[in-house]
Structure formats: structure tokens, C-alpha cells
XYZ file of C-alpha atoms in Angstrom:
393
model
C -11.847 -17.299 1.341
C -12.342 -17.318 5.106
C -15.221 -14.859 4.873
C -16.992 -16.772 2.104
C -16.500 -20.297 3.382
C -17.318 -19.500 6.991
C -20.586 -17.903 5.822
C -21.460 -20.816 3.525
C -20.763 -23.456 6.190
C -22.101 -21.407 9.131
C -18.805 -21.465 11.016
C -18.293 -18.730 13.635
C -15.261 -16.524 12.990
C -14.082 -13.714 15.250
C -11.410 -11.205 14.293
C -9.680 -8.282 15.975
C -7.924 -5.501 14.075
C -5.091 -4.191 16.238
C -3.672 -0.709 16.347
C -0.661 0.333 18.426
C -0.080 3.874 19.627
C 2.728 5.395 17.533
C 4.083 1.926 16.818
C 7.263 2.835 14.925
C 8.117 5.632 17.372
C 7.608 3.618 20.572
C 9.598 0.409 20.157
C 12.529 -0.165 22.462
C 15.962 -0.336 20.810
C 17.145 -3.112 23.120
C 14.078 -5.187 22.214
C 14.939 -4.883 18.514
C 18.553 -6.015 18.995
C 17.423 -8.985 21.125
C 14.821 -9.971 18.513
C 17.373 -9.866 15.706
C 19.821 -12.010 17.644
C 17.219 -14.633 18.584
C 16.129 -14.915 14.921
C 19.630 -15.682 13.653
C 20.887 -12.308 12.425
C 24.715 -12.355 12.624
C 26.174 -10.405 15.559
C 28.200 -8.193 13.211
C 25.001 -6.932 11.561
C 23.288 -6.385 14.910
C 26.289 -4.372 16.142
C 26.402 -2.357 12.912
C 22.714 -1.439 13.029
C 22.754 -0.715 16.756
C 25.723 1.635 16.252
C 23.578 3.621 13.785
C 21.076 4.204 16.593
C 23.625 5.144 19.272
C 24.100 8.753 20.329
C 20.947 10.090 18.645
C 19.605 13.394 19.921
C 16.934 15.846 18.859
C 15.469 19.239 19.693
C 11.969 20.652 19.552
C 11.665 24.016 17.816
C 8.699 26.340 18.365
C 9.317 30.051 18.891
C 12.518 28.938 20.625
C 14.630 25.797 20.317
C 14.680 23.359 23.225
C 17.735 21.758 24.755
C 18.931 18.551 23.029
C 17.563 15.282 24.407
C 18.549 11.667 23.722
C 16.417 9.437 21.489
C 16.183 6.001 23.089
C 13.070 4.644 21.376
C 11.602 4.265 17.898
C 12.893 3.576 14.411
C 14.252 6.202 12.039
C 11.639 7.921 9.907
C 12.006 7.389 6.170
C 14.649 4.669 6.589
C 13.917 1.586 4.396
C 15.344 -0.549 7.203
C 12.738 0.625 9.724
C 9.919 -1.616 8.515
C 12.220 -4.655 8.570
C 13.322 -3.893 12.116
C 9.698 -3.556 13.206
C 8.777 -6.824 11.438
C 11.591 -8.549 13.309
C 10.287 -7.284 16.641
C 6.702 -8.173 15.698
C 7.752 -11.714 14.821
C 9.395 -12.074 18.209
C 6.201 -10.973 19.971
C 4.009 -13.373 18.013
C 6.403 -16.304 18.369
C 5.991 -16.109 22.116
C 2.209 -15.756 21.841
C 1.796 -18.511 19.234
C 3.434 -20.997 21.578
C 0.601 -20.382 24.080
C -2.107 -20.306 21.416
C -0.974 -23.605 19.926
C -1.375 -25.395 23.266
C -4.840 -23.870 23.754
C -5.849 -24.661 20.136
C -6.759 -21.088 19.297
C -7.376 -19.937 15.728
C -8.836 -21.605 12.626
C -7.841 -25.023 11.349
C -7.715 -24.856 7.546
C -6.510 -28.374 6.819
C -7.606 -31.819 7.986
C -4.060 -33.149 8.408
C -2.487 -29.758 9.231
C -2.038 -29.205 12.970
C -1.081 -25.538 12.512
C -3.908 -23.048 12.952
C -4.313 -19.593 11.432
C -4.223 -17.130 14.331
C -3.044 -13.842 12.834
C -2.310 -11.832 9.701
C 0.402 -9.176 9.795
C 1.743 -6.467 7.536
C 4.166 -4.289 9.542
C 2.028 -2.696 12.278
C -1.303 -3.694 10.676
C -2.331 -6.817 12.592
C -5.472 -8.952 12.553
C -6.140 -11.742 15.060
C -8.397 -14.631 14.035
C -10.246 -16.983 16.361
C -13.305 -19.219 16.592
C -14.903 -17.551 19.628
C -15.009 -14.207 21.383
C -13.202 -15.735 24.348
C -10.333 -16.819 22.107
C -9.921 -13.397 20.537
C -10.164 -11.609 23.886
C -7.482 -13.835 25.437
C -5.274 -13.486 22.353
C -5.573 -9.713 22.629
C -4.620 -9.938 26.297
C -1.525 -11.991 25.474
C -0.449 -9.511 22.791
C -0.929 -6.548 25.139
C 1.132 -8.242 27.866
C 4.073 -9.205 25.618
C 4.049 -6.020 23.518
C 4.193 -3.841 26.637
C 7.680 -5.184 27.378
C 8.886 -3.859 24.012
C 7.391 -0.398 24.453
C 4.262 -0.959 22.345
C 0.882 0.058 23.711
C -2.544 -0.896 22.349
C -4.739 1.906 20.994
C -8.183 0.947 22.401
C -10.171 3.449 20.295
C -8.785 2.067 17.018
C -8.782 -1.617 17.985
C -12.048 -3.330 16.992
C -13.493 -6.848 17.221
C -15.666 -8.137 14.336
C -17.608 -11.361 13.921
C -19.872 -13.227 11.461
C -22.518 -14.422 13.965
C -25.703 -12.978 12.435
C -27.986 -14.130 15.276
C -25.961 -12.407 17.998
C -27.909 -9.635 19.736
C -25.848 -7.673 22.285
C -27.552 -6.191 25.320
C -25.846 -2.826 24.868
C -24.873 -0.801 21.823
C -22.044 -0.024 21.463
C -20.708 -3.179 23.106
C -17.307 -3.397 24.795
C -15.151 -6.135 26.275
C -12.380 -5.832 28.833
C -8.824 -6.558 27.654
C -6.321 -5.954 30.429
C -6.781 -2.379 31.579
C -8.593 -1.173 28.436
C -11.993 -1.709 26.827
C -12.238 -2.768 23.178
C -15.393 -2.267 21.119
C -17.198 -5.268 19.619
C -18.757 -4.199 16.324
C -22.129 -5.661 15.251
C -22.448 -8.173 12.416
C -22.977 -5.351 9.914
C -20.012 -3.351 11.225
C -16.891 -2.685 9.175
C -13.297 -1.690 9.793
C -10.434 -0.616 7.538
C -7.652 -3.191 7.242
C -4.815 -2.763 4.731
C -6.908 -0.224 2.838
C -9.816 -2.639 2.504
C -13.203 -2.074 4.132
C -13.389 -5.322 6.053
C -16.790 -6.695 7.047
C -18.548 -10.058 7.234
C -21.870 -8.679 5.966
C -22.101 -8.649 2.152
C -18.363 -8.118 1.840
C -18.068 -7.749 -1.948
C -20.750 -5.079 -2.285
C -19.493 -3.061 0.684
C -15.909 -3.126 -0.565
C -16.695 -2.265 -4.195
C -18.967 0.611 -3.195
C -16.198 1.906 -0.931
C -13.662 1.665 -3.775
C -15.996 3.540 -6.133
C -16.432 6.298 -3.533
C -12.648 6.488 -3.122
C -12.335 6.670 -6.920
C -14.746 9.619 -7.060
C -12.746 11.376 -4.337
C -9.608 10.956 -6.417
C -11.482 12.118 -9.553
C -12.599 15.358 -7.867
C -9.051 15.894 -6.576
C -7.819 16.074 -10.203
C -11.034 17.585 -11.578
C -9.382 20.711 -12.987
C -6.854 18.735 -15.042
C -9.213 15.901 -16.059
C -12.007 18.169 -17.321
C -9.950 21.026 -18.810
C -9.804 21.084 -22.592
C -6.506 22.955 -22.348
C -4.928 19.498 -22.164
C -5.176 16.881 -24.942
C -7.644 14.050 -24.346
C -4.758 11.560 -24.520
C -3.010 13.202 -21.547
C -6.223 13.467 -19.539
C -6.980 9.780 -20.047
C -3.414 8.936 -19.078
C -3.864 10.896 -15.834
C -7.201 9.165 -15.267
C -5.631 5.741 -15.814
C -2.722 6.543 -13.502
C -4.722 7.944 -10.572
C -8.406 6.961 -10.551
C -8.068 3.441 -11.999
C -5.532 2.192 -9.396
C -7.715 3.635 -6.636
C -10.778 1.786 -7.919
C -9.023 -1.535 -8.560
C -7.023 -1.708 -5.325
C -7.176 -5.317 -4.131
C -9.600 -6.221 -6.932
C -8.182 -9.736 -7.331
C -10.014 -10.695 -4.143
C -13.430 -9.465 -5.322
C -16.312 -11.876 -5.862
C -18.105 -10.328 -8.824
C -21.815 -10.568 -9.618
C -23.777 -9.117 -12.526
C -25.016 -6.187 -10.425
C -21.522 -5.393 -9.098
C -20.083 -5.445 -12.608
C -22.780 -3.006 -13.667
C -21.919 -0.695 -10.751
C -18.296 -0.690 -11.890
C -19.191 -0.043 -15.542
C -21.618 2.718 -14.630
C -19.040 4.582 -12.535
C -16.375 4.335 -15.242
C -18.722 5.447 -18.017
C -19.920 8.441 -16.045
C -16.343 9.574 -15.376
C -15.366 9.114 -19.029
C -18.397 11.141 -20.198
C -17.334 13.981 -17.919
C -13.762 13.860 -19.241
C -15.035 13.870 -22.836
C -17.205 16.913 -22.063
C -19.432 16.578 -25.118
C -22.570 18.802 -24.801
C -26.049 17.812 -25.887
C -26.695 18.648 -29.523
C -29.188 21.220 -30.701
C -31.890 19.602 -32.839
C -33.010 22.060 -35.554
C -36.531 22.624 -36.833
C -39.811 23.951 -35.394
C -41.939 21.741 -33.208
C -45.694 21.496 -32.887
C -47.310 22.092 -29.516
C -48.475 18.482 -29.572
C -44.854 17.322 -29.775
C -43.609 19.606 -27.012
C -42.788 18.076 -23.650
C -42.280 19.574 -20.226
C -39.813 16.901 -19.158
C -36.401 18.565 -18.889
C -34.668 15.198 -19.204
C -36.008 14.482 -22.698
C -36.479 17.427 -25.103
C -36.142 21.043 -23.993
C -37.430 23.667 -26.424
C -35.366 26.726 -27.247
C -37.335 28.702 -29.773
C -37.257 26.783 -33.026
C -34.768 24.129 -31.828
C -34.457 21.643 -28.955
C -31.794 19.594 -27.199
C -31.326 15.972 -28.097
C -33.029 13.511 -25.727
C -31.110 12.767 -22.550
C -30.994 9.014 -23.190
C -29.689 9.572 -26.725
C -26.977 11.902 -25.388
C -25.887 9.348 -22.762
C -25.670 6.577 -25.364
C -23.773 8.720 -27.876
C -21.226 10.147 -25.431
C -20.713 6.801 -23.693
C -20.006 5.100 -27.016
C -17.625 7.910 -28.088
C -15.800 8.015 -24.734
C -15.330 4.233 -24.592
C -14.128 4.202 -28.220
C -11.491 6.862 -27.478
C -10.517 5.118 -24.225
C -10.011 1.805 -26.043
C -8.229 3.519 -28.932
C -5.466 4.692 -26.586
C -4.995 1.149 -25.253
C -7.002 1.172 -22.029
C -9.389 -1.589 -20.927
C -12.607 -1.409 -18.952
C -12.372 -1.876 -15.196
C -14.412 -5.070 -15.386
C -11.957 -6.621 -17.875
C -8.950 -5.463 -15.853
C -10.420 -6.933 -12.668
C -11.023 -10.275 -14.345
C -7.492 -10.378 -15.765
C -5.885 -9.512 -12.417
C -7.937 -12.183 -10.715
C -6.732 -14.834 -13.172
C -3.129 -13.705 -12.667
C -3.556 -13.934 -8.890
C -4.960 -17.466 -9.117
C -1.933 -18.486 -11.182
C 0.382 -16.911 -8.599
C -1.297 -18.690 -5.686
C -1.116 -22.090 -7.389
C 2.429 -21.746 -8.725
C 4.310 -19.835 -6.035
C 2.295 -19.950 -2.820
C 1.837 -23.652 -2.046
C 2.045 -24.005 1.725
C 1.234 -20.343 2.369
C -1.993 -19.305 4.019
C -3.411 -17.934 0.757
C -3.099 -21.376 -0.833
C -4.366 -23.186 2.272
C -7.456 -20.991 2.476
C -8.178 -21.597 -1.208
C -8.024 -25.384 -0.693
C -9.867 -25.250 2.632
C -12.964 -27.452 2.782
C -14.738 -26.930 6.127
C -16.757 -30.115 5.587
C -13.696 -32.368 6.017
C -11.573 -30.469 8.553
C -13.161 -32.073 11.581
C -15.237 -29.018 12.449
C -18.973 -28.951 13.019
C -19.967 -27.506 9.662
C -23.401 -27.390 8.118
C -23.996 -25.826 4.730
C -26.590 -23.082 4.501
C -29.892 -23.991 2.859
C -31.113 -22.503 -0.449
C -27.690 -22.735 -2.059
C -24.573 -20.612 -1.465
C -23.869 -17.119 -2.679
C -21.650 -16.705 -5.691
C -18.166 -17.873 -4.749
C -14.799 -16.330 -5.563
C -13.786 -19.523 -7.404
C -16.914 -19.632 -9.612
C -15.297 -17.444 -12.293
C -12.355 -19.849 -12.529
C -14.645 -22.878 -12.825
C -16.640 -21.197 -15.610
């Protein structure tokens, strides 16, 4: 919603995707216990969890084993509690920073009567800062670096990137960097992209870039299971089940947020049909009967002569195998990716309206930049297709 509406109303948006060096392994234990206490966790629970982290030691084994050393930092690997402990510490960091940002009016205002501004998105150690100017984002990064350093966290400058939607911006140098504390952070151009929560995040033609990236990831997964998917040693039912359990989730990851157009739907259908044809593995038929020289063709993609017979035309083979593959796929209860995407999108809209009122997902959906007090001017020649257009239709 922020990407679409900021583009439509020509509002500048700057974001920074943060990455901390070995985040879960670097946090200070004392910082975690203090964060839990300040957020209302009962002292008995804090003491219980802290006792689980007391007296830890480890050794490093190469050709010989080192002497034991104490472990005084980091969360336990593989422990379901670790992500919650890190979230607690992260919340403590951002509470302190948000107090400063609120006074300076940093972030995006998504409601006319709502004084709270959207400044960050967080999922464990995956963090994105959101601001209206480069200066805002740079100062927000500086605040995070300063507060996080006290907890043992250190910014990874090579993996931290700043993105923006200002098309007219022309930097003097490429690549462009900005100073944040003691480190330099790269500012990506308008067409730049960065991975965030598995999504290829960019402000330039977001839907097309993301869907093409998902299709490429789907092909990578397809080739990973190529031997099982294409082998006729396994029944077609089992191969389609493997396909539906591995390739389909890879393709449709985060699909509820896609803004679909006719061309993007066709890209999705084309990729699925090609994969299904390969799984079906039906060869081109031999067409019997002699052929006159006048009927012969040198185009290998139409009819290829083999003595007194020829292969069926390429287009005919594609149509026949596509129809057969889709029939078998539907017969076993699977839907096309386009239909699945549409259904998931409808389910997500229902979830946002029923369960998420007051959350940022709902606020961004209701956000109207024209009435939030900002200087907004709609782009000429009409907007691109919006995410909400499918729901209105």
C-alpha cells in the first residue's frame, strides 16, 4: 500500500533495510533481562530464564579441542524461546528511539486524526526503517546504531541499504554512500532492489520485479527436484503432489500482496504450464504418411521429416500437452497459480478487515494521502492498476 499510494500521489518515501552482525549471537544477556523486566515480565520468569543461561561454557574442536570458555553473549541456537527474547530486546531498543522520533515527527503519517507515525517494520532481526526524507532515515539509523551498541548489536554496513522512490534523483557518484556514525551505508538508485522478508523489495515496478523473482525461485526449486519430478518411475499423482508441495509454495510466497495485471497473470500461467508439460513428459507424435516435396518445410519447429513420417507441429504439441497436463492437474484437485493467488488475496482482505483494525496493515489500506495533511498531488494520465482494484471489481 505504501509503495503504490506514494507513487500515485508523488510522495517521497525513504526506507532502510537493517542488518546486524550475528544478531542472535551478539546480544548481551544483561540487556535481555533488563528489557524483560521493563516490559512487565514477572521477576520469577526473568530469574528462571536467566538461570538457564548461567554457567554456560563451550569448546572449539579442530584437530584438537580447546580449553572451555564461558558464554556470556547470544541466545541459544534452536531454542524456540530465542526469537522471543530477541524481540523483547528489539522492542526495548525501538521504544527508546521512537520517543525521539515522535518529537522530531519522523516517519509517515497514515491517518488524518492519527498522531502516530509509521517509522519501522520488524520481524525478529529483519528491520526496515521508513521516513519521508534521506535526512530522517540517516538520523534514524544513527539513533539505532547508538542504542543497539549498548546491547551488543553492531550494524552490518555491507548488508544495510537505503532505498527511495524519488525517480528524478540523480546522484553525483555511483555507487552512492552516506555516513552513519562510523560506517558508510549505500544508497541504492530508484531502480535498485533489496531482499526483505524473502521479498525482492523495490519502488520501481514492484509487482513485475517481485513476480519475476518468484518465478525464478520456482524454477530453481523445480531443478532441485528435477530427478523426482521428471522420472516416470514414480506415479504422476506423486510427482504432482511433490510439485504442489515444493514449487507452488515457492512461487506463491507472499502472493496476497501482489497487484496483478493481465501480462503478469500470463507470466504466471506460462511458467506453470511449461513445468507441467515437462512433468507430463509427453513426446511429439509421429505423423504417418509420405509427404510431397512441396509440403516439406525446413523449419524444425513445425514439421520435421523422418523418411515417410514427420513430427506433429510444435504449436499443436504445446496445445495438446498443455491441455492434458492441466486436465490431470485439475483432476487430482489442484488449482492454477492465478486462481490460488486470487483466493489468497481475498482471504487476506477479509483478515485485514476483520482482525487487524488498528494495525498498520489496516491503516495503510485505509490511507488516503489526499486528506492526511501532506502535500500530495496525483500523477497525471491516471494511476497504475491498484491492489484494491480486484476487490472493487
